[in-house]
Amino acid sequence: MLQLQVVRDKKDDIINALKKRNIDAAPLINEVLELDEKRRSTQTSLDEILAESNKLSKEIGMLYKSGKAQEANVLKEKTGTLKEDSKKLGEELNTISEDLQKALYQIPNVPHESVPAGNTDEDNEEIFKEGEIPTLITDALPHWELAKKYDIIDFELGVKIAGAGFPVYKGKGARLQRALISYFLDKNTEAGYTEIQVPHLVNEASGFGTGQLPDKEGQMYHVGEDDLYLIPTAEVPVTNIFRDVIVTESDFPIRYTAYTPCFRREAGSYGAHVRGLNRLHQFDKVEIVRVENPANSYKALDGMVEHVKNILRELKLPYRILRLCGGDLGFTAAITFDFEVFSTAQDRWLEISSVSNFETYQANRLKLRYKDENGKSQLAHTLNGSSLALPRVLAGILENYQTADGIEIPEVLRPYCGFDRID
């Protein structure tokens, strides 16, 4: 969330910047500032009462020692009243503080100055494109028909077991899926990321820490009896490793990578664009997460973008990079670059990665700090990216590498698969 002091100091700047997200933040910002003023006023009153109570307690002790019990009892009655007043003020302060926190949670991150204004994904800015779009055979098929033809993904069986959006990978389809996971992890570790395995369920504090709660509560699967959430991305458990942690400058850069299944309800999703692997309730993804010194976070972001570029170059998939406009920017991100591969059989671009800098937004929720050179605690910057999300990468491979004789396997994946063709 935004830092309260920054909201106080840069109220107008924040309101103007959030217009890029097509929201009028003035009412919410004003509510935050009013609650903050009320909180500080209440805290001052409480502190004064507690100070007076402490002063009287010392006087009472002295009076008893001096044998002035009657005077001490008079003051004792007064401390009783002060105690009741402090209790009421303490309860009021807790309520105000909770309301202030809830209001702050509703304010999205301020977009970076380079983020373009815009309303929808149609206003995103294409900043890079690379790779040749292949010319396919005349009767080229979309991946869901290829999956059925070669018996490598069974969507109907997934419906039987769980429901729509839970495919079953079979034979060479399962092996290709596993190959992609291993390949992505190897590329990430070679680039300096430490591989970890994390829980696939998180508690409420973790959801709030990275901003999935309360913003995306309706999109997450909730295990009510245990009050746990199935993760929508490895970003949540990996970043929460650093909740309530103080690191030192010498710890930077902190780089982790993790493979996890991801679970998203995707409520309201329908239409041809969600067919096959285009949109799922459960899918696999390899994530990269960084914790950085603020002075280096944008250099780190550029490095993450280049890293994903190199993976797509090795896979020889045509792709482009979009800088998301304010209206399409995620709630917690200051800036996001989306990677899309071109699906020749579907004649459309498919998003396969988002690389984002959250600046201090997540760190403020997480209380993730570092000690600077003067020993002072500062908020760190957090970043994350998909490296990569598997379903649409797999869809792109199946469709772009199809031939009359079968589906070729990208050369870089063949050592991982143990085969060079699906036929």
Coordinates of C-alpha atoms in Angstrom, one line a residue:
M1 CA 0.0 0.0 0.0
L2 CA 1.0 3.6 -0.3
Q3 CA 3.0 5.0 2.6
L4 CA 0.9 7.3 4.8
Q5 CA 3.6 10.0 5.0
V6 CA 3.8 10.1 1.2
V7 CA 0.0 10.4 1.0
R8 CA 0.2 13.4 3.4
D9 CA 3.1 15.0 1.6
K10 CA 2.0 14.4 -2.0
K11 CA -1.7 14.3 -1.9
D12 CA -2.3 16.2 -5.2
D13 CA 0.4 14.4 -7.1
I14 CA -1.0 11.0 -6.1
I15 CA -4.6 12.0 -7.1
N16 CA -3.3 13.3 -10.5
A17 CA -1.1 10.2 -11.1
L18 CA -4.0 7.8 -10.3
K19 CA -6.1 9.4 -13.1
K20 CA -4.0 7.3 -15.4
R21 CA -5.9 4.3 -13.9
N22 CA -9.1 6.1 -14.8
I23 CA -10.1 6.6 -11.2
D24 CA -11.0 9.7 -9.1
A25 CA -9.0 8.9 -6.0
A26 CA -9.7 12.3 -4.3
P27 CA -12.6 11.0 -2.1
L28 CA -10.6 8.0 -0.9
I29 CA -7.4 10.1 -0.3
N30 CA -9.4 12.6 1.6
E31 CA -10.9 9.9 3.7
V32 CA -7.4 8.5 4.5
L33 CA -6.2 11.9 5.5
E34 CA -9.2 12.6 7.7
L35 CA -8.9 9.3 9.4
D36 CA -5.2 9.9 9.9
E37 CA -5.9 13.3 11.5
K38 CA -8.5 11.7 13.8
R39 CA -6.1 8.9 14.7
R40 CA -3.3 11.3 15.6
S41 CA -5.6 13.5 17.6
T42 CA -7.0 10.5 19.5
Q43 CA -3.5 9.2 20.0
T44 CA -2.4 12.5 21.5
S45 CA -5.4 12.6 23.9
L46 CA -4.7 9.0 24.9
D47 CA -1.0 9.8 25.5
E48 CA -2.0 12.8 27.7
I49 CA -4.4 10.8 29.8
L50 CA -1.8 8.0 30.3
A51 CA 0.9 10.5 31.2
E52 CA -1.5 12.1 33.7
S53 CA -2.4 8.7 35.1
N54 CA 1.3 7.8 35.5
K55 CA 2.0 11.1 37.2
L56 CA -0.9 10.6 39.7
S57 CA 0.2 7.1 40.4
K58 CA 3.6 8.3 41.5
E59 CA 2.0 11.0 43.6
I60 CA -0.4 8.5 45.2
G61 CA 2.6 6.3 46.2
M62 CA 4.4 9.3 47.7
L63 CA 1.3 10.3 49.7
Y64 CA 0.8 6.8 51.1
K65 CA 4.4 6.8 52.2
S66 CA 3.9 10.1 53.9
G67 CA 0.8 8.8 55.7
K68 CA -1.6 11.0 53.8
A69 CA -4.0 8.2 52.9
Q70 CA -7.0 10.4 52.6
E71 CA -5.4 12.6 50.0
A72 CA -4.1 9.5 48.2
N73 CA -7.6 8.0 48.0
V74 CA -9.0 11.2 46.4
L75 CA -6.3 11.0 43.7
K76 CA -7.0 7.3 43.4
E77 CA -10.6 7.9 42.4
K78 CA -9.4 10.3 39.8
T79 CA -7.0 7.7 38.3
G80 CA -10.0 5.3 38.1
T81 CA -11.8 7.9 35.9
L82 CA -8.7 8.3 33.8
K83 CA -8.4 4.6 33.4
E84 CA -12.0 4.4 32.0
D85 CA -11.3 7.3 29.7
S86 CA -8.1 5.7 28.4
K87 CA -9.9 2.4 27.8
K88 CA -12.5 4.1 25.7
L89 CA -9.9 6.1 23.8
G90 CA -7.9 3.0 23.2
E91 CA -10.9 1.2 21.7
E92 CA -11.7 4.2 19.6
L93 CA -8.1 4.4 18.4
N94 CA -8.1 0.7 17.4
T95 CA -11.3 1.3 15.4
I96 CA -9.9 4.4 13.7
S97 CA -6.6 2.6 12.9
E98 CA -8.5 -0.4 11.4
D99 CA -10.6 1.9 9.3
L100 CA -7.5 3.8 8.1
Q101 CA -5.8 0.5 7.2
K102 CA -8.9 -0.6 5.2
A103 CA -9.0 2.7 3.4
L104 CA -5.3 2.5 2.5
Y105 CA -5.8 -1.0 1.2
Q106 CA -8.3 0.4 -1.4
I107 CA -5.8 2.7 -3.0
P108 CA -3.9 1.1 -5.9
N109 CA -0.3 1.8 -6.6
V110 CA 0.7 5.0 -8.3
P111 CA 1.7 4.3 -11.9
H112 CA 5.3 5.0 -12.9
E113 CA 5.7 8.2 -15.0
S114 CA 6.4 6.1 -18.1
V115 CA 3.0 4.3 -17.9
P116 CA 0.8 5.5 -20.7
A117 CA -2.8 6.7 -20.0
G118 CA -5.5 4.4 -21.4
N119 CA -8.7 2.5 -20.5
T120 CA -8.3 -1.1 -21.7
D121 CA -5.8 -3.5 -23.1
E122 CA -6.3 -1.9 -26.6
D123 CA -4.5 1.2 -25.2
N124 CA -1.4 -0.8 -24.2
E125 CA 1.8 0.4 -25.9
E126 CA 3.8 -2.1 -28.0
I127 CA 7.5 -1.4 -27.4
F128 CA 9.2 -4.4 -28.9
K129 CA 8.5 -7.3 -31.4
E130 CA 10.8 -10.1 -32.5
G131 CA 10.6 -13.4 -34.4
E132 CA 9.1 -14.5 -37.6
I133 CA 5.5 -15.6 -37.7
P134 CA 5.6 -19.0 -39.4
T135 CA 3.6 -19.9 -42.5
L136 CA 1.6 -23.0 -41.5
I137 CA 0.2 -25.8 -43.6
T138 CA -3.1 -25.2 -45.2
D139 CA -5.2 -27.3 -42.8
A140 CA -3.4 -26.0 -39.6
L141 CA -5.3 -26.6 -36.4
P142 CA -5.7 -24.7 -33.1
H143 CA -4.0 -26.4 -30.2
W144 CA -7.2 -27.9 -28.7
E145 CA -7.7 -29.8 -31.9
L146 CA -4.1 -30.8 -32.1
A147 CA -4.3 -32.0 -28.4
K148 CA -7.2 -34.3 -29.4
K149 CA -5.6 -35.4 -32.6
Y150 CA -2.4 -36.6 -30.9
D151 CA -4.0 -37.5 -27.6
I152 CA -1.7 -35.3 -25.5
I153 CA -4.2 -33.2 -23.6
D154 CA -7.7 -34.4 -22.5
F155 CA -10.0 -31.5 -21.7
E156 CA -13.1 -33.6 -21.4
L157 CA -11.5 -35.9 -18.9
G158 CA -10.5 -32.9 -16.8
V159 CA -14.2 -31.8 -16.8
K160 CA -15.1 -35.3 -15.5
I161 CA -12.6 -35.1 -12.7
A162 CA -12.9 -31.5 -11.6
G163 CA -14.7 -29.3 -14.1
A164 CA -13.9 -27.0 -17.1
G165 CA -10.4 -25.4 -16.9
F166 CA -8.7 -28.4 -15.4
P167 CA -7.0 -30.3 -18.3
V168 CA -5.3 -33.7 -18.1
Y169 CA -1.9 -33.9 -19.8
K170 CA -1.1 -37.3 -21.3
G171 CA 1.9 -39.1 -22.7
K172 CA 4.1 -36.7 -24.7
G173 CA 1.9 -33.8 -23.6
A174 CA 2.8 -34.5 -20.0
R175 CA 6.5 -34.9 -20.8
L176 CA 6.6 -31.7 -22.8
Q177 CA 4.9 -29.9 -19.9
R178 CA 7.5 -31.3 -17.5
A179 CA 10.3 -30.4 -19.9
L180 CA 9.2 -26.8 -20.1
I181 CA 9.2 -26.5 -16.3
S182 CA 12.7 -28.0 -16.0
Y183 CA 14.0 -25.8 -18.8
F184 CA 12.5 -22.6 -17.3
L185 CA 13.9 -23.4 -13.9
D186 CA 17.4 -24.2 -15.3
K187 CA 17.4 -20.9 -17.3
N188 CA 16.4 -19.0 -14.1
T189 CA 19.0 -20.6 -11.9
E190 CA 21.7 -20.1 -14.5
A191 CA 20.8 -16.4 -14.4
G192 CA 21.4 -16.3 -10.6
Y193 CA 18.0 -17.0 -9.2
T194 CA 17.9 -19.5 -6.3
E195 CA 15.3 -22.3 -6.8
I196 CA 12.9 -22.9 -3.9
Q197 CA 9.7 -24.9 -3.3
V198 CA 6.9 -23.2 -1.5
P199 CA 3.5 -24.1 -0.1
H200 CA 0.6 -24.0 -2.6
L201 CA -1.7 -22.7 0.1
V202 CA -1.3 -19.4 1.9
N203 CA -2.9 -17.6 4.9
E204 CA -4.8 -14.4 4.8
A205 CA -1.8 -12.3 5.9
S206 CA 0.1 -13.5 2.9
G207 CA -2.7 -12.6 0.6
F208 CA -2.8 -9.1 2.0
G209 CA 1.0 -8.9 2.0
T210 CA 1.3 -9.1 -1.8
G211 CA -2.0 -7.4 -2.6
Q212 CA -4.2 -10.2 -3.8
L213 CA -6.4 -9.4 -0.8
P214 CA -8.7 -7.6 -0.7
D215 CA -8.4 -6.7 -4.4
K216 CA -8.7 -10.2 -6.0
E217 CA -10.6 -12.1 -3.3
G218 CA -13.3 -13.2 -5.7
Q219 CA -10.7 -14.7 -8.0
M220 CA -9.0 -16.9 -5.4
Y221 CA -10.1 -20.4 -4.2
H222 CA -10.7 -20.2 -0.5
V223 CA -10.5 -23.2 1.9
G224 CA -13.1 -22.0 4.4
E225 CA -12.6 -24.5 7.2
D226 CA -8.9 -23.7 7.4
D227 CA -9.1 -20.1 6.2
L228 CA -6.4 -20.7 3.6
Y229 CA -6.2 -19.7 -0.1
L230 CA -4.9 -21.7 -3.0
I231 CA -2.2 -19.6 -4.6
P232 CA -2.9 -17.7 -7.8
T233 CA 0.8 -17.4 -8.5
A234 CA 4.1 -18.3 -6.8
E235 CA 4.7 -14.6 -6.3
V236 CA 2.5 -14.8 -3.2
P237 CA 4.3 -17.4 -1.1
V238 CA 7.8 -16.4 -2.4
T239 CA 7.5 -12.7 -1.7
N240 CA 5.9 -13.4 1.7
I241 CA 9.1 -15.1 2.8
F242 CA 10.2 -11.6 3.5
R243 CA 7.2 -10.4 5.5
D244 CA 8.3 -8.7 8.7
V245 CA 12.0 -9.1 7.6
I246 CA 14.8 -6.5 7.7
V247 CA 17.6 -7.3 5.3
T248 CA 20.9 -5.5 4.8
E249 CA 22.1 -3.7 1.7
S250 CA 24.7 -6.4 1.3
D251 CA 21.9 -9.0 0.8
F252 CA 20.9 -7.3 -2.5
P253 CA 20.1 -8.5 -5.1
I254 CA 17.7 -11.2 -3.6
R255 CA 16.6 -13.5 -6.4
Y256 CA 14.3 -16.5 -6.2
T257 CA 12.6 -18.7 -8.7
A258 CA 9.9 -21.3 -8.0
Y259 CA 7.6 -23.6 -9.9
T260 CA 4.1 -24.0 -8.7
P261 CA 0.6 -24.9 -10.0
C262 CA -1.6 -21.8 -9.9
F263 CA -5.3 -21.6 -9.1
R264 CA -7.7 -18.9 -10.4
R265 CA -11.4 -19.0 -10.4
E266 CA -11.5 -16.7 -13.4
A267 CA -15.1 -15.8 -12.6
G268 CA -17.1 -14.5 -15.6
S269 CA -14.7 -15.9 -18.2
Y270 CA -16.4 -17.2 -21.3
G271 CA -16.2 -17.1 -25.1
A272 CA -14.0 -18.5 -27.8
H273 CA -10.9 -16.7 -26.4
V274 CA -11.0 -19.1 -23.4
R275 CA -11.0 -22.3 -25.3
G276 CA -8.4 -25.0 -24.7
L277 CA -5.3 -23.7 -22.8
N278 CA -6.1 -20.1 -23.3
R279 CA -7.6 -19.7 -19.9
L280 CA -7.6 -22.3 -17.1
H281 CA -8.5 -22.6 -13.4
Q282 CA -5.4 -24.6 -12.7
F283 CA -2.1 -24.2 -14.6
D284 CA 1.6 -24.4 -14.1
K285 CA 4.0 -21.5 -13.9
V286 CA 7.6 -20.7 -13.1
E287 CA 8.1 -17.4 -11.4
I288 CA 11.0 -15.1 -10.7
V289 CA 10.9 -12.7 -7.7
R290 CA 13.4 -10.1 -6.7
V291 CA 13.9 -7.9 -3.7
E292 CA 16.0 -4.9 -4.5
N293 CA 17.5 -1.7 -3.3
P294 CA 15.2 1.1 -4.6
A295 CA 18.2 2.7 -6.4
N296 CA 18.6 -0.5 -8.5
S297 CA 15.1 -1.8 -9.0
Y298 CA 14.5 -0.4 -12.5
K299 CA 17.8 -1.7 -13.7
A300 CA 16.7 -5.0 -12.3
L301 CA 13.4 -4.7 -14.1
D302 CA 15.2 -4.2 -17.4
G303 CA 17.3 -7.3 -16.6
M304 CA 14.2 -9.4 -16.0
V305 CA 12.7 -8.3 -19.3
E306 CA 15.9 -9.2 -21.1
H307 CA 15.9 -12.6 -19.4
V308 CA 12.4 -13.5 -20.6
K309 CA 13.4 -12.3 -24.1
N310 CA 16.3 -14.7 -24.2
I311 CA 14.0 -17.6 -23.2
L312 CA 11.6 -16.8 -26.0
R313 CA 14.5 -16.4 -28.5
E314 CA 15.7 -19.9 -27.6
L315 CA 12.2 -21.3 -28.0
K316 CA 12.0 -19.5 -31.4
L317 CA 8.5 -18.2 -30.8
P318 CA 7.4 -14.9 -32.3
Y319 CA 6.6 -12.5 -29.5
R320 CA 6.0 -8.9 -28.6
I321 CA 6.3 -6.8 -25.4
L322 CA 3.6 -4.3 -24.3
R323 CA 3.9 -1.6 -21.7
L324 CA 0.5 -1.7 -19.9
C325 CA -1.5 1.4 -19.8
G326 CA -2.9 2.8 -16.6
G327 CA -6.4 1.2 -17.1
D328 CA -4.9 -2.3 -17.7
L329 CA -2.3 -2.1 -14.9
G330 CA -2.6 -4.5 -12.0
F331 CA -3.7 -3.0 -8.7
T332 CA -0.3 -3.4 -7.0
A333 CA 2.1 -2.7 -9.9
A334 CA 3.8 0.6 -10.6
I335 CA 4.7 -0.6 -14.1
T336 CA 4.2 -3.9 -16.0
F337 CA 5.5 -5.3 -19.2
D338 CA 3.4 -8.0 -20.8
F339 CA 5.0 -10.6 -23.1
E340 CA 2.7 -12.1 -25.8
V341 CA 3.4 -15.0 -28.2
F342 CA 1.7 -15.1 -31.6
S343 CA -0.6 -18.1 -32.1
T344 CA -0.6 -18.5 -35.8
A345 CA -3.4 -21.1 -35.9
Q346 CA -5.6 -18.8 -33.8
D347 CA -4.3 -15.6 -35.5
R348 CA -4.0 -13.8 -32.2
W349 CA -1.5 -12.8 -29.5
L350 CA -1.5 -14.8 -26.3
E351 CA -0.1 -13.3 -23.0
I352 CA 2.5 -15.6 -21.5
S353 CA 4.4 -13.4 -19.0
S354 CA 4.0 -10.2 -17.0
V355 CA 7.1 -8.6 -15.5
S356 CA 6.4 -5.9 -12.9
N357 CA 8.0 -3.5 -10.4
F358 CA 5.9 -2.8 -7.4
E359 CA 8.3 -0.3 -5.9
T360 CA 7.5 0.0 -2.1
Y361 CA 3.8 -0.9 -2.5
Q362 CA 4.1 -4.6 -1.4
A363 CA 7.1 -3.9 0.9
N364 CA 5.0 -1.4 2.9
R365 CA 2.3 -4.1 3.4
L366 CA 4.9 -6.7 4.2
K367 CA 7.0 -4.5 6.4
L368 CA 9.9 -5.6 4.3
R369 CA 12.8 -3.2 5.1
Y370 CA 16.5 -2.9 4.8
K371 CA 19.2 -1.1 6.7
D372 CA 20.8 1.6 4.6
E373 CA 24.4 2.8 4.9
N374 CA 23.4 5.0 7.9
G375 CA 21.7 2.1 9.7
K376 CA 18.3 3.6 9.0
S377 CA 15.4 1.3 8.1
Q378 CA 14.0 1.8 4.6
L379 CA 11.4 0.0 2.5
A380 CA 12.8 -2.3 -0.2
H381 CA 11.4 -2.7 -3.7
T382 CA 9.8 -5.9 -4.9
L383 CA 9.6 -7.2 -8.5
N384 CA 8.2 -10.4 -10.1
G385 CA 7.7 -12.0 -13.4
S386 CA 6.5 -15.1 -15.1
S387 CA 9.4 -17.0 -16.5
L388 CA 7.1 -18.5 -17.8
A389 CA 3.4 -19.4 -17.6
L390 CA 3.1 -22.7 -19.3
P391 CA -0.4 -23.0 -20.9
R392 CA -0.1 -20.4 -23.6
V393 CA 3.6 -21.2 -24.2
L394 CA 2.6 -24.8 -24.8
A395 CA -0.3 -23.6 -27.0
G396 CA 2.1 -21.5 -29.1
I397 CA 4.6 -24.4 -29.5
L398 CA 1.9 -26.8 -30.6
E399 CA 0.4 -24.4 -33.1
N400 CA 3.5 -22.7 -34.5
Y401 CA 5.5 -25.9 -34.7
Q402 CA 2.9 -28.1 -36.4
T403 CA 3.6 -29.7 -39.7
A404 CA 1.9 -32.2 -41.9
D405 CA 3.8 -35.0 -40.2
G406 CA 3.4 -34.0 -36.6
I407 CA 4.5 -31.3 -34.2
E408 CA 8.2 -30.5 -34.0
I409 CA 9.8 -29.9 -30.6
P410 CA 11.9 -26.7 -30.2
E411 CA 15.5 -27.8 -30.4
V412 CA 16.3 -26.3 -26.9
L413 CA 13.7 -28.6 -25.4
R414 CA 14.7 -31.9 -27.0
P415 CA 17.2 -32.9 -24.3
Y416 CA 14.5 -32.3 -21.7
C417 CA 11.8 -34.2 -23.6
G418 CA 13.7 -37.1 -24.9
F419 CA 11.9 -36.9 -28.2
D420 CA 11.9 -34.4 -31.1
R421 CA 8.4 -34.8 -32.5
I422 CA 4.8 -35.5 -31.5
D423 CA 3.2 -37.7 -34.1

